[in-house]
Coordinates of C-alpha atoms in Angstrom, one line a residue:
X1 CA -12.3 4.8 -5.4
X2 CA -13.3 1.5 -4.0
X3 CA -11.8 -0.2 -0.9
X4 CA -12.3 -3.4 1.1
X5 CA -11.4 -3.6 4.8
X6 CA -10.4 -6.9 6.4
X7 CA -10.4 -7.1 10.2
X8 CA -8.7 -10.0 12.0
X9 CA -11.0 -10.9 14.8
X10 CA -8.4 -12.9 16.8
X11 CA -5.7 -10.4 16.3
X12 CA -3.6 -12.7 14.1
X13 CA -3.5 -13.9 10.6
X14 CA -2.7 -17.6 9.8
X15 CA -1.7 -18.3 6.2
X16 CA 1.2 -20.0 4.6
X17 CA 3.6 -18.3 2.1
X18 CA 3.1 -19.8 -1.4
X19 CA 6.8 -20.6 -1.8
X20 CA 7.7 -21.8 1.7
X21 CA 5.3 -23.6 4.0
X22 CA 7.2 -22.6 7.1
X23 CA 6.9 -18.8 6.4
X24 CA 3.8 -16.7 7.0
X25 CA 2.1 -14.6 4.3
X26 CA 1.8 -10.9 5.0
X27 CA 0.0 -8.9 3.9
X28 CA -2.8 -11.1 2.7
X29 CA -2.6 -11.5 -1.0
X30 CA -5.5 -10.1 -3.2
X31 CA -5.8 -13.4 -4.9
X32 CA -6.6 -15.1 -1.5
X33 CA -9.3 -12.5 -0.8
X34 CA -10.8 -13.0 -4.3
X35 CA -10.9 -16.8 -3.8
X36 CA -12.7 -16.3 -0.5
X37 CA -15.4 -14.2 -2.3
X38 CA -15.7 -16.8 -5.0
X39 CA -16.2 -19.6 -2.4
X40 CA -19.1 -17.6 -1.0
X41 CA -20.6 -17.0 -4.4
X42 CA -20.3 -20.7 -5.4
X43 CA -22.9 -21.7 -2.7
X44 CA -25.8 -20.1 -4.6
X45 CA -24.1 -18.9 -7.8
X46 CA -26.1 -15.8 -8.1
X47 CA -25.6 -14.3 -11.6
X48 CA -25.6 -10.7 -10.4
X49 CA -22.9 -11.6 -7.8
X50 CA -20.9 -13.2 -10.6
X51 CA -21.0 -9.9 -12.5
X52 CA -19.7 -8.1 -9.4
X53 CA -16.8 -10.6 -9.2
X54 CA -16.0 -10.2 -12.9
X55 CA -15.9 -6.4 -12.5
X56 CA -13.5 -6.8 -9.5
X57 CA -11.1 -9.1 -11.3
X58 CA -10.9 -6.7 -14.3
X59 CA -9.6 -3.8 -12.2
X60 CA -5.9 -2.9 -12.0
X61 CA -4.1 -4.2 -8.9
X62 CA -5.1 -2.5 -5.7
X63 CA -2.9 -0.5 -3.3
X64 CA -2.5 -2.1 0.1
X65 CA -2.6 -0.5 3.6
X66 CA -1.0 -2.8 6.2
X67 CA 0.9 -2.3 9.4
X68 CA 4.1 -4.0 10.5
X69 CA 3.7 -7.5 11.8
X70 CA 5.3 -9.7 14.4
X71 CA 5.8 -13.2 13.2
X72 CA 5.0 -15.9 15.7
X73 CA 7.5 -18.7 16.3
X74 CA 6.7 -21.6 13.9
X75 CA 6.6 -25.0 15.6
X76 CA 6.0 -28.5 14.2
X77 CA 2.5 -30.0 14.6
X78 CA 1.8 -33.6 14.1
X79 CA -1.8 -34.1 13.0
X80 CA -3.7 -37.3 12.2
X81 CA -3.9 -38.3 8.6
X82 CA -7.6 -38.0 7.6
X83 CA -7.6 -40.0 4.4
X84 CA -6.6 -43.4 5.8
X85 CA -8.7 -46.0 3.9
X86 CA -9.3 -49.7 3.7
X87 CA -9.9 -49.3 0.0
X88 CA -7.5 -48.1 -2.6
X89 CA -8.1 -44.6 -3.8
X90 CA -8.3 -45.8 -7.4
X91 CA -11.5 -47.7 -6.4
X92 CA -13.0 -44.5 -5.0
X93 CA -12.1 -42.4 -8.1
X94 CA -13.5 -45.1 -10.5
X95 CA -16.7 -45.2 -8.6
X96 CA -16.9 -41.4 -8.5
X97 CA -16.4 -41.3 -12.3
X98 CA -19.2 -43.7 -12.9
X99 CA -21.5 -41.9 -10.5
X100 CA -20.9 -38.6 -12.4
X101 CA -21.7 -40.2 -15.7
X102 CA -24.9 -41.6 -14.4
X103 CA -25.9 -38.3 -12.9
X104 CA -25.4 -36.6 -16.3
X105 CA -27.5 -39.3 -18.0
X106 CA -30.2 -38.8 -15.3
X107 CA -30.6 -35.1 -15.9
X108 CA -30.4 -35.5 -19.7
X109 CA -33.2 -38.0 -19.6
X110 CA -35.3 -35.9 -17.3
X111 CA -34.9 -33.0 -19.6
X112 CA -35.8 -35.1 -22.6
X113 CA -38.9 -36.5 -20.9
X114 CA -39.9 -33.0 -19.7
X115 CA -39.8 -34.1 -16.1
X116 CA -41.7 -37.4 -16.5
X117 CA -40.2 -40.5 -14.6
X118 CA -39.9 -43.0 -17.4
X119 CA -38.7 -46.6 -17.2
X120 CA -35.3 -45.4 -18.5
X121 CA -35.1 -42.8 -15.7
X122 CA -35.9 -45.5 -13.2
X123 CA -33.1 -47.7 -14.6
X124 CA -30.6 -44.8 -14.3
X125 CA -31.8 -44.3 -10.7
X126 CA -31.1 -47.9 -9.9
X127 CA -27.5 -47.5 -11.3
X128 CA -27.0 -44.4 -9.2
X129 CA -28.1 -46.2 -6.0
X130 CA -25.8 -49.1 -6.9
X131 CA -22.8 -46.7 -7.1
X132 CA -23.8 -45.1 -3.9
X133 CA -23.7 -48.4 -2.1
X134 CA -20.1 -49.0 -0.9
X135 CA -20.7 -52.0 1.4
X136 CA -19.4 -54.3 -1.3
X137 CA -16.0 -52.6 -1.2
X138 CA -15.3 -53.7 2.4
X139 CA -17.5 -56.7 2.9
X140 CA -15.0 -59.2 1.6
X141 CA -11.7 -59.6 3.5
X142 CA -9.8 -60.2 0.3
X143 CA -10.4 -56.5 -0.7
X144 CA -9.4 -55.1 2.6
X145 CA -5.9 -53.6 3.3
X146 CA -5.2 -54.6 6.9
X147 CA -2.6 -51.9 7.4
X148 CA -4.9 -49.1 6.2
X149 CA -7.7 -50.5 8.3
X150 CA -5.5 -50.4 11.4
X151 CA -4.7 -46.7 10.7
X152 CA -8.4 -45.9 10.9
X153 CA -8.5 -46.8 14.6
X154 CA -7.4 -44.1 17.2
X155 CA -4.4 -46.0 18.4
X156 CA -3.2 -46.7 14.9
X157 CA -3.7 -43.2 13.3
X158 CA -0.5 -42.0 11.7
X159 CA 0.7 -38.4 12.2
X160 CA 1.8 -36.0 9.5
X161 CA 4.2 -33.1 10.1
X162 CA 2.4 -29.8 9.5
X163 CA 3.3 -26.1 10.0
X164 CA 0.8 -23.2 10.7
X165 CA 2.8 -20.0 10.4
X166 CA 1.1 -16.9 11.6
X167 CA 1.7 -13.2 12.2
X168 CA 0.4 -10.7 14.7
X169 CA -0.1 -7.4 13.0
X170 CA 0.5 -4.2 14.9
X171 CA -3.0 -3.1 13.7
X172 CA -5.2 -6.2 13.0
X173 CA -6.6 -4.6 9.8
X174 CA -5.7 -4.6 6.1
X175 CA -7.3 -2.5 3.4
X176 CA -7.2 -3.0 -0.4
X177 CA -7.9 0.1 -2.4
X178 CA -8.8 0.1 -6.1
X179 CA -8.7 3.4 -8.0
X180 CA -12.0 2.7 -9.6
X181 CA -15.6 3.2 -8.6
X182 CA -18.3 0.6 -9.2
X183 CA -22.0 1.3 -9.6
X184 CA -23.8 1.8 -6.2
X185 CA -25.8 -1.4 -6.6
X186 CA -22.6 -3.4 -7.4
X187 CA -20.8 -1.9 -4.4
X188 CA -23.7 -3.0 -2.2
X189 CA -23.6 -6.4 -3.7
X190 CA -19.9 -6.8 -3.0
X191 CA -20.5 -5.6 0.6
X192 CA -23.2 -8.3 1.1
X193 CA -20.8 -10.9 -0.2
X194 CA -17.9 -9.7 2.0
X195 CA -20.1 -10.0 5.1
X196 CA -20.4 -13.7 4.3
X197 CA -16.6 -14.2 4.4
X198 CA -15.7 -15.6 7.8
X199 CA -12.1 -16.6 7.4
X200 CA -9.0 -15.8 5.3
X201 CA -6.2 -18.3 5.0
X202 CA -6.4 -21.1 7.7
X203 CA -9.8 -21.9 9.3
X204 CA -8.6 -20.4 12.6
X205 CA -7.9 -17.0 10.9
X206 CA -11.3 -15.4 11.5
X207 CA -12.1 -12.2 9.8
X208 CA -14.8 -9.6 9.3
X209 CA -14.9 -7.8 5.9
X210 CA -16.7 -4.8 4.5
X211 CA -16.6 -2.1 1.9
X212 CA -14.9 1.0 3.2
X213 CA -15.7 4.5 1.9
X214 CA -12.7 6.4 3.3
X215 CA -9.5 4.3 2.9
X216 CA -6.3 5.6 4.5
X217 CA -3.0 6.2 2.7
X218 CA -1.5 3.1 1.2
X219 CA 1.7 1.5 2.6
X220 CA 2.3 -0.7 -0.5
X221 CA 1.7 0.3 -4.1
X222 CA 2.0 -1.8 -7.4
X223 CA 5.3 -1.3 -9.1
X224 CA 7.5 -2.7 -11.8
X225 CA 10.0 -4.1 -9.2
X226 CA 9.6 -5.1 -5.6
X227 CA 8.0 -7.7 -3.4
X228 CA 6.0 -10.4 -5.3
X229 CA 2.4 -10.7 -4.3
X230 CA -0.3 -12.9 -5.8
X231 CA -2.8 -10.7 -7.5
X232 CA -5.9 -11.1 -9.7
X233 CA -6.3 -10.5 -13.4
X234 CA -9.3 -10.8 -15.8
X235 CA -10.4 -14.4 -16.1
X236 CA -9.5 -15.3 -12.5
X237 CA -13.1 -16.6 -11.8
X238 CA -13.0 -18.9 -14.8
X239 CA -9.6 -20.2 -13.8
X240 CA -10.9 -21.0 -10.3
X241 CA -13.9 -22.8 -11.8
X242 CA -11.6 -24.8 -14.1
X243 CA -9.3 -25.7 -11.2
X244 CA -12.2 -26.9 -9.2
X245 CA -13.3 -29.2 -12.0
X246 CA -9.8 -30.7 -11.9
X247 CA -9.6 -31.4 -8.1
X248 CA -13.3 -31.6 -7.1
X249 CA -12.3 -30.7 -3.6
X250 CA -10.5 -34.0 -3.2
X251 CA -7.2 -33.9 -5.1
X252 CA -4.3 -31.5 -4.3
X253 CA -5.0 -28.0 -5.6
X254 CA -3.2 -24.8 -6.4
X255 CA -4.3 -21.2 -6.5
X256 CA -4.1 -19.5 -9.9
X257 CA -2.8 -16.0 -9.7
X258 CA -1.1 -13.1 -11.5
X259 CA 2.2 -12.1 -10.1
X260 CA 2.2 -8.4 -9.0
X261 CA 5.1 -6.5 -7.7
X262 CA 4.7 -4.1 -4.8
X263 CA 6.9 -1.4 -3.3
X264 CA 6.5 0.8 -0.3
X265 CA 4.5 4.0 -0.9
X266 CA 7.0 6.7 -1.7
X267 CA 5.2 9.9 -0.8
X268 CA 5.4 10.9 2.9
X269 CA 2.8 13.0 4.7
X270 CA 2.9 16.7 3.8
X271 CA 4.4 17.7 7.1
X272 CA 7.2 15.1 6.9
X273 CA 10.5 15.4 5.0
X274 CA 12.6 12.5 3.7
X275 CA 16.3 12.4 2.6
X276 CA 16.9 11.9 -1.1
X277 CA 18.6 8.6 -0.4
X278 CA 15.3 6.9 0.8
X279 CA 14.5 3.8 -1.2
X280 CA 13.6 0.1 -1.0
X281 CA 15.4 -1.8 1.7
X282 CA 16.4 -5.5 1.1
X283 CA 17.3 -6.8 4.6
X284 CA 19.6 -9.8 5.1
X285 CA 19.5 -11.4 8.6
X286 CA 22.6 -13.0 10.0
X287 CA 22.3 -16.6 11.3
X288 CA 22.4 -17.0 15.1
X289 CA 26.1 -18.1 15.0
X290 CA 27.0 -15.0 12.9
X291 CA 25.8 -12.4 15.3
X292 CA 29.0 -11.8 17.1
X293 CA 30.6 -9.1 15.0
X294 CA 30.7 -5.6 16.7
X295 CA 29.5 -2.6 14.8
X296 CA 33.1 -1.3 14.8
X297 CA 33.5 -3.6 11.8
X298 CA 30.7 -2.0 9.8
X299 CA 32.8 -0.8 6.9
X300 CA 34.7 -4.2 6.6
X301 CA 31.3 -6.0 6.5
X302 CA 29.6 -3.7 4.1
X303 CA 32.6 -3.7 1.7
X304 CA 32.4 -7.5 1.4
X305 CA 28.7 -7.3 1.0
X306 CA 29.1 -4.7 -1.7
X307 CA 31.7 -6.9 -3.5
X308 CA 29.3 -9.9 -3.4
X309 CA 26.5 -7.9 -5.0
X310 CA 28.9 -6.5 -7.7
X311 CA 30.2 -10.1 -8.3
X312 CA 26.6 -11.3 -9.1
X313 CA 25.6 -8.2 -11.2
X314 CA 25.9 -8.2 -14.9
X315 CA 28.6 -6.2 -16.7
X316 CA 28.8 -3.3 -17.3
X317 CA 27.9 -2.2 -13.7
X318 CA 25.7 0.9 -13.8
X319 CA 26.9 4.0 -12.0
X320 CA 23.9 4.0 -9.7
X321 CA 25.0 0.6 -8.4
X322 CA 28.8 1.3 -8.0
X323 CA 28.6 5.0 -7.1
X324 CA 31.4 5.7 -9.5
X325 CA 31.8 6.8 -13.1
X326 CA 33.8 4.8 -15.6
X327 CA 36.9 6.9 -14.9
X328 CA 36.6 6.1 -11.1
X329 CA 35.4 9.5 -9.9
X330 CA 32.4 9.4 -7.6
X331 CA 29.0 10.4 -8.8
X332 CA 27.1 13.2 -7.0
X333 CA 23.7 11.6 -7.2
X334 CA 22.3 9.0 -4.7
X335 CA 23.3 5.5 -5.4
X336 CA 22.8 2.0 -3.9
X337 CA 23.9 1.9 -0.2
X338 CA 25.1 -0.9 2.0
X339 CA 24.3 -0.8 5.7
X340 CA 25.2 -2.9 8.7
X341 CA 22.3 -3.0 11.3
X342 CA 23.6 -3.0 14.9
X343 CA 21.6 -3.7 18.0
X344 CA 21.5 -0.3 19.7
X345 CA 19.2 2.0 21.6
X346 CA 18.0 -0.5 24.2
X347 CA 19.0 -1.0 27.8
X348 CA 20.8 -4.3 27.2
X349 CA 22.0 -3.6 23.6
X350 CA 25.6 -4.4 22.9
X351 CA 26.2 -3.1 19.4
X352 CA 26.5 -6.4 17.7
X353 CA 25.6 -6.4 13.9
X354 CA 22.4 -8.4 13.5
X355 CA 22.1 -8.1 9.7
X356 CA 22.6 -6.0 6.6
X357 CA 20.5 -3.8 4.4
X358 CA 20.8 -2.9 0.8
X359 CA 19.2 0.4 0.0
X360 CA 18.0 1.0 -3.6
X361 CA 17.1 4.8 -3.8
X362 CA 13.7 5.7 -5.3
X363 CA 15.5 8.2 -7.5
X364 CA 17.5 5.6 -9.5
X365 CA 16.6 4.9 -13.1
X366 CA 14.8 1.6 -14.0
X367 CA 17.8 -0.1 -15.5
X368 CA 19.9 0.4 -12.3
X369 CA 17.1 -0.8 -10.1
X370 CA 16.7 -3.9 -12.2
X371 CA 20.4 -4.5 -12.1
X372 CA 20.4 -4.4 -8.3
X373 CA 17.5 -6.9 -8.0
X374 CA 19.0 -9.2 -10.7
X375 CA 22.2 -9.3 -8.7
X376 CA 20.3 -10.4 -5.6
X377 CA 18.4 -13.0 -7.6
X378 CA 21.6 -14.3 -9.2
X379 CA 23.2 -14.7 -5.8
X380 CA 20.2 -16.5 -4.4
X381 CA 19.9 -18.8 -7.4
X382 CA 23.5 -19.9 -6.9
X383 CA 23.3 -20.4 -3.2
X384 CA 19.6 -20.4 -2.2
X385 CA 17.9 -17.6 -0.3
X386 CA 18.6 -19.3 3.0
X387 CA 22.3 -20.1 2.4
X388 CA 24.0 -16.8 1.5
X389 CA 27.5 -16.3 2.8
X390 CA 29.9 -13.4 3.2
X391 CA 33.4 -14.7 2.9
X392 CA 36.3 -12.9 4.7
X393 CA 39.1 -15.3 3.6
X394 CA 41.1 -16.5 6.5
X395 CA 38.8 -14.7 8.9
X396 CA 35.9 -17.0 8.1
X397 CA 32.5 -16.2 6.8
X398 CA 29.1 -15.0 8.0
X399 CA 25.9 -16.8 7.0
X400 CA 22.7 -14.9 6.3
X401 CA 19.3 -15.0 4.5
X402 CA 17.2 -12.4 2.9
X403 CA 14.1 -11.5 4.8
X404 CA 10.8 -11.7 3.0
X405 CA 8.7 -11.0 6.2
X406 CA 9.1 -8.8 9.2
X407 CA 11.8 -10.2 11.5
X408 CA 11.3 -11.2 15.1
X409 CA 14.4 -9.0 15.9
X410 CA 13.5 -5.3 16.3
X411 CA 16.9 -4.3 14.8
X412 CA 16.0 -6.1 11.5
X413 CA 12.6 -4.4 11.1
X414 CA 12.3 -1.5 8.8
X415 CA 10.2 0.4 11.3
X416 CA 13.3 0.6 13.5
X417 CA 15.1 2.8 11.0
X418 CA 12.1 4.2 9.0
X419 CA 10.6 6.1 11.9
X420 CA 9.5 9.7 12.0
X421 CA 11.1 12.1 14.5
X422 CA 12.5 15.5 14.9
X423 CA 15.6 14.2 16.8
X424 CA 18.0 11.6 15.5
X425 CA 21.1 10.0 17.0
X426 CA 24.0 8.0 15.4
X427 CA 24.0 4.2 15.6
X428 CA 27.4 4.3 13.8
X429 CA 29.6 7.5 13.7
X430 CA 29.4 10.0 11.0
X431 CA 32.4 10.4 8.7
X432 CA 32.7 14.2 8.5
X433 CA 33.0 15.5 4.9
X434 CA 35.6 18.1 5.9
X435 CA 38.2 17.8 8.6
X436 CA 37.4 20.0 11.6
X437 CA 41.0 20.2 13.0
X438 CA 42.4 19.1 16.4
X439 CA 39.5 18.1 18.7
X440 CA 41.5 16.8 21.6
X441 CA 44.8 18.7 21.5
X442 CA 46.0 22.2 21.7
X443 CA 44.5 25.2 23.5
X444 CA 41.0 25.3 24.7
X445 CA 40.1 28.0 22.2
X446 CA 41.5 26.0 19.3
X447 CA 39.6 22.9 20.4
X448 CA 36.4 24.8 20.8
X449 CA 36.7 26.1 17.2
X450 CA 37.3 22.6 15.9
X451 CA 34.2 21.2 17.7
X452 CA 32.2 24.1 16.2
X453 CA 33.5 23.2 12.7
X454 CA 32.5 19.6 13.4
X455 CA 29.0 20.6 14.2
X456 CA 28.9 22.7 11.0
X457 CA 30.1 19.7 9.0
X458 CA 27.3 17.5 10.4
X459 CA 24.8 20.2 9.5
X460 CA 26.3 20.3 6.0
X461 CA 25.8 16.6 5.7
X462 CA 22.1 17.1 6.2
X463 CA 22.0 19.5 3.3
X464 CA 23.8 16.9 1.2
X465 CA 20.9 14.5 1.5
X466 CA 18.2 17.1 0.7
X467 CA 17.2 18.0 4.3
X468 CA 17.0 21.5 5.8
X469 CA 19.6 22.7 8.2
X470 CA 19.0 21.2 11.6
X471 CA 18.0 23.4 14.5
X472 CA 20.6 21.9 16.9
X473 CA 23.6 19.7 16.5
X474 CA 25.6 18.0 19.3
X475 CA 28.7 16.0 18.5
X476 CA 30.9 13.8 20.6
X477 CA 33.5 11.0 20.5
X478 CA 31.4 9.1 22.9
X479 CA 28.0 7.5 22.0
X480 CA 24.6 8.9 22.7
X481 CA 22.7 5.6 23.0
X482 CA 23.1 2.3 24.7
X483 CA 25.0 -0.3 22.7
X484 CA 26.7 2.2 20.4
X485 CA 30.5 1.9 20.3
X486 CA 32.7 5.0 20.8
X487 CA 33.9 6.6 17.7
X488 CA 37.7 6.1 18.4
X489 CA 37.0 2.3 18.5
X490 CA 36.2 2.3 14.8
X491 CA 39.1 1.8 12.3
X492 CA 40.3 4.8 10.4
X493 CA 38.1 5.5 7.4
X494 CA 39.8 6.8 4.2
X495 CA 38.5 7.9 0.9
X496 CA 40.0 9.1 -2.4
X497 CA 39.9 12.9 -2.5
X498 CA 39.3 15.2 -5.4
X499 CA 43.1 15.3 -6.0
X500 CA 43.4 11.6 -6.1
X501 CA 45.0 11.3 -2.7
X502 CA 43.7 9.3 0.3
X503 CA 41.8 11.4 2.8
X504 CA 41.2 10.2 6.3
X505 CA 37.8 11.2 7.5
X506 CA 37.1 12.2 11.1
X507 CA 34.5 10.0 12.8
X508 CA 32.1 11.5 15.4
X509 CA 28.8 10.7 17.0
X510 CA 26.0 13.2 16.8
X511 CA 22.5 14.0 17.9
X512 CA 20.6 16.2 15.4
X513 CA 17.3 18.0 16.0
X514 CA 15.2 19.5 13.2
X515 CA 12.2 21.9 13.3
X516 CA 10.1 19.4 11.3
X517 CA 9.5 15.7 11.3
X518 CA 12.1 13.7 9.3
X519 CA 11.1 10.3 8.0
X520 CA 14.0 7.7 7.9
X521 CA 16.0 6.0 7.0
X522 CA 18.6 8.7 7.6
X523 CA 22.3 8.1 6.9
X524 CA 24.7 11.0 6.9
X525 CA 28.3 11.8 6.1
X526 CA 31.0 10.8 3.7
X527 CA 30.7 7.1 4.6
X528 CA 26.9 6.9 4.3
X529 CA 26.9 4.4 1.4
X530 CA 29.0 2.0 3.5
X531 CA 27.0 2.1 6.7
X532 CA 28.7 4.9 8.6
X533 CA 26.4 7.7 9.8
X534 CA 23.4 5.4 10.3
X535 CA 20.8 7.3 12.5
X536 CA 18.1 6.2 14.8
X537 CA 15.0 8.2 15.6
X538 CA 15.0 9.4 19.2
X539 CA 12.4 10.5 21.7
X540 CA 11.9 14.1 22.3
X541 CA 13.7 14.0 25.6
X542 CA 17.2 15.4 25.7
X543 CA 19.9 12.9 24.8
X544 CA 23.4 12.6 26.0
X545 CA 26.3 10.2 25.9
X546 CA 25.7 6.9 27.7
X547 CA 28.4 7.2 30.3
X548 CA 27.7 10.9 31.1
X549 CA 31.5 11.4 31.0
X550 CA 33.4 14.5 30.1
X551 CA 33.8 15.0 26.4
X552 CA 37.2 14.7 24.8
X553 CA 37.5 18.5 24.6
X554 CA 36.7 19.0 28.3
X555 CA 33.1 20.0 27.9
X556 CA 30.7 18.3 30.3
X557 CA 27.8 16.3 28.8
X558 CA 24.4 16.7 30.4
X559 CA 21.1 14.9 30.6
X560 CA 20.1 11.4 31.3
X561 CA 21.0 8.2 29.5
X562 CA 18.8 7.3 26.6

């Protein structure tokens, strides 16, 4: 195993996404690191260092260890244009071409004369000196461009709009790990080269790099589908050399790369359990003017979202995408889920939906996974990734865009829902798989038994997603976190039962505590594929309904507000 560690000395990484100059790149792409190494090698062009680079480019794509990042606000910068000239660029390039030709002739003649300075060599030297003399280009007013000449003065310099997107990682460190081991001398050689790398991305993005012996667990792994990252393949060094011959450090340039797909590492730590619905989240952020819908409309929004995905998917729709067989009966295995992400759990949270998430479970077969990603791509190709809309007919529409980097909004970060905890609370109420009976009417004994059945139904929901039976379950009609809406405010949720009739599911909030750590995202209940039963990891302190009010069955809630 071989790993390279990159430490960001300023605590931030400044680099532009290869497909949008206003978006930052995170994590750093392996192709960018390789180019930085090649740039250091090119100074001396040591043949042994070249062998080390050729070994590195021939390895399979590395796994990546990177923390979550906080994007910084991107603002416009207007910088002076550095290539203002009183001479046409064509004149420069013509002179450069002639100079290269004379230099080639010079070294050929030196080799032929075995180092002796012959009269022919002296004539070539005179031609080289003549090409290096540029005074004749600007000495005559007729060859001068007055407008360009004025732009060379400080008060006449033109400004060009530029963007410098950057991110601030939670941990200013990224590690690339290859599952191959080089020879000790080659590893030492790469370590020496890495110590010469001072920046990655923009010149302000200072780094310190080294070979690492004990790499941590990866957060991103190469996969057939997932996030596109620029990687390296065999022949990358030759491609970079060929590109340099084309632009010579003057003309616009592009980075050659091999497109590699990455997905989040699937395996949790040995002492952490995950539900069987865990998968890859594609998050869609609502625009600022579309963040006014309350979480009580979760099912309405997710149904429209689901319909849009189905509309852009190719027929026949796989069962893993629709959740139903051809005869309309629901499948029992995990399938694609559609979630609304509300702003909850913070002091000033108000429960508004800030965006949506499409969950593609890891257990799905390859054809279903590809169908889901193709549907997203088809939708974006028709509207553009920044102009997606959910249409609600007469009720208007919601604008959104798919996120490719970590959002500035905590609610739209995966870490908000993918946390690890023993205690979890509902952001949206759980639709109980079985009806518990009358919770708010009848005798106290009858109500007590109904609440007990509700707790048992929530515990059963944990078993449905492959988790152990929880240690404690508390249920209530009222929320357990700030911003969460009371369960009675949500519209009635109905599903088709086994007998073909509509069944109205009871909605309740819950706090669930396990004996072991559970890694999210955790979504429970009969409505878990439409956003109901979305859970948040909670602190270890005892949680209780926000208002501390009496529960609907007359039992008094205890504890402090969360």
